[in-house]
Amino acid sequence: RLEQPDANDEFTKVLIDSSSTRDESDAPGRASPVESARQWQLEAEDNVVRRLENAGLLAPKGKLDAILETVVTNLEVTNNLELDPPVRCRVLLTTPLESFTVGRTIVLSRGLIDVLPDEASLAMIVAHEVGHVLSGHELDTRYAFTDRVLIGDREAVRQFQFNRTPEEEAEADAKAVDLLRNSPYKDKLSGAGLFLAELRAEAPALRSLISPHFGNSQLFRMTAIVDAAPKLDRASVKQIAALPLGGRVRVDPWTARAELMPGSHVSLVSAREKMPFQVTPLMPYLSRLGSKPEPTPMAASEPPRAGGVEGTGGSR
């Protein structure tokens, strides 16, 4: 007769079959505590980024993000860094000048990219955000729970705040300066210092433009870079400290994709044409709907199409 287990100790006895017991701590699929923490952070980061994109605040992933990530790679390679998970970049579709990190995702606003005078200035902004990553200034992991991001668009703007304390900003600045000193941009940072000097000088008239929605103000960052820059001369046409708004980034109104506009060099005649942080007039470009180049001989017999007027143009 089979012995029946006592109901009182059925769930309290622990029986281990020693013949099938083995240590699988190094087996594939077993994450270390550090890897588990990183994956949990990445889950929170992905949830927030996805919610911001669904709200129409972040541009879909595109070529402009790849350009920003190339700058990150330049900083990593020259500083012998190996960041895992990798640092990603996204574009915020708003005009106020701001940059912030969502975990290991660096976000730069469209307006900030517009007004930066050169690649070294862009590298300065990116280096500051990489400094936050290296300092361990992480995202709140409560967003790893999906229900935490099931909120309306207005609530998302109010709840998702990525501003840092003054101590964290100073720590990120120090790491950014070290990154830039070993980078390909180390001898080209005068423009970056001039940009920050121009921004501080124009700040009283740019209250809306310098008021961020999500992160910290750009005003008092990177003091060491500002101090090392030449003196700001607004009367000089050779010294371009900042560009007008709408000069770099084009946003497709149908897909919300952001991309860099083709660059064209224009020689300035006077200092009035520098127009730092200004909004320039919109000049619409009109073309006839269905218009096309002169037909080839093979297509000459095709009947003409009815025409209309179509307007295209970029926002400034």
Short mmCIF file of C-alpha atoms in Angstrom, two decimals, residues 128 132 137 163-173 216 220:
data_model
loop_
_atom_site.label_atom_id
_atom_site.label_comp_id
_atom_site.label_asym_id
_atom_site.label_seq_id
_atom_site.Cartn_x
_atom_site.Cartn_y
_atom_site.Cartn_z
CA HIS A 128 27.13 67.37 -21.04
CA HIS A 132 24.94 62.67 -16.74
CA HIS A 137 22.01 60.13 -12.98
CA ASN A 163 15.54 68.33 -14.61
CA ARG A 164 18.66 67.87 -12.45
CA THR A 165 19.91 69.43 -9.23
CA PRO A 166 22.67 72.07 -9.38
CA GLU A 167 25.10 69.50 -7.95
CA GLU A 168 24.24 67.00 -10.69
CA GLU A 169 24.60 69.67 -13.36
CA ALA A 170 28.04 70.64 -12.02
CA GLU A 171 29.12 66.99 -11.98
CA ALA A 172 27.97 66.51 -15.59
CA ASP A 173 29.80 69.71 -16.62
CA ASN A 216 17.20 72.32 -17.24
CA PHE A 220 24.70 78.45 -16.80
#
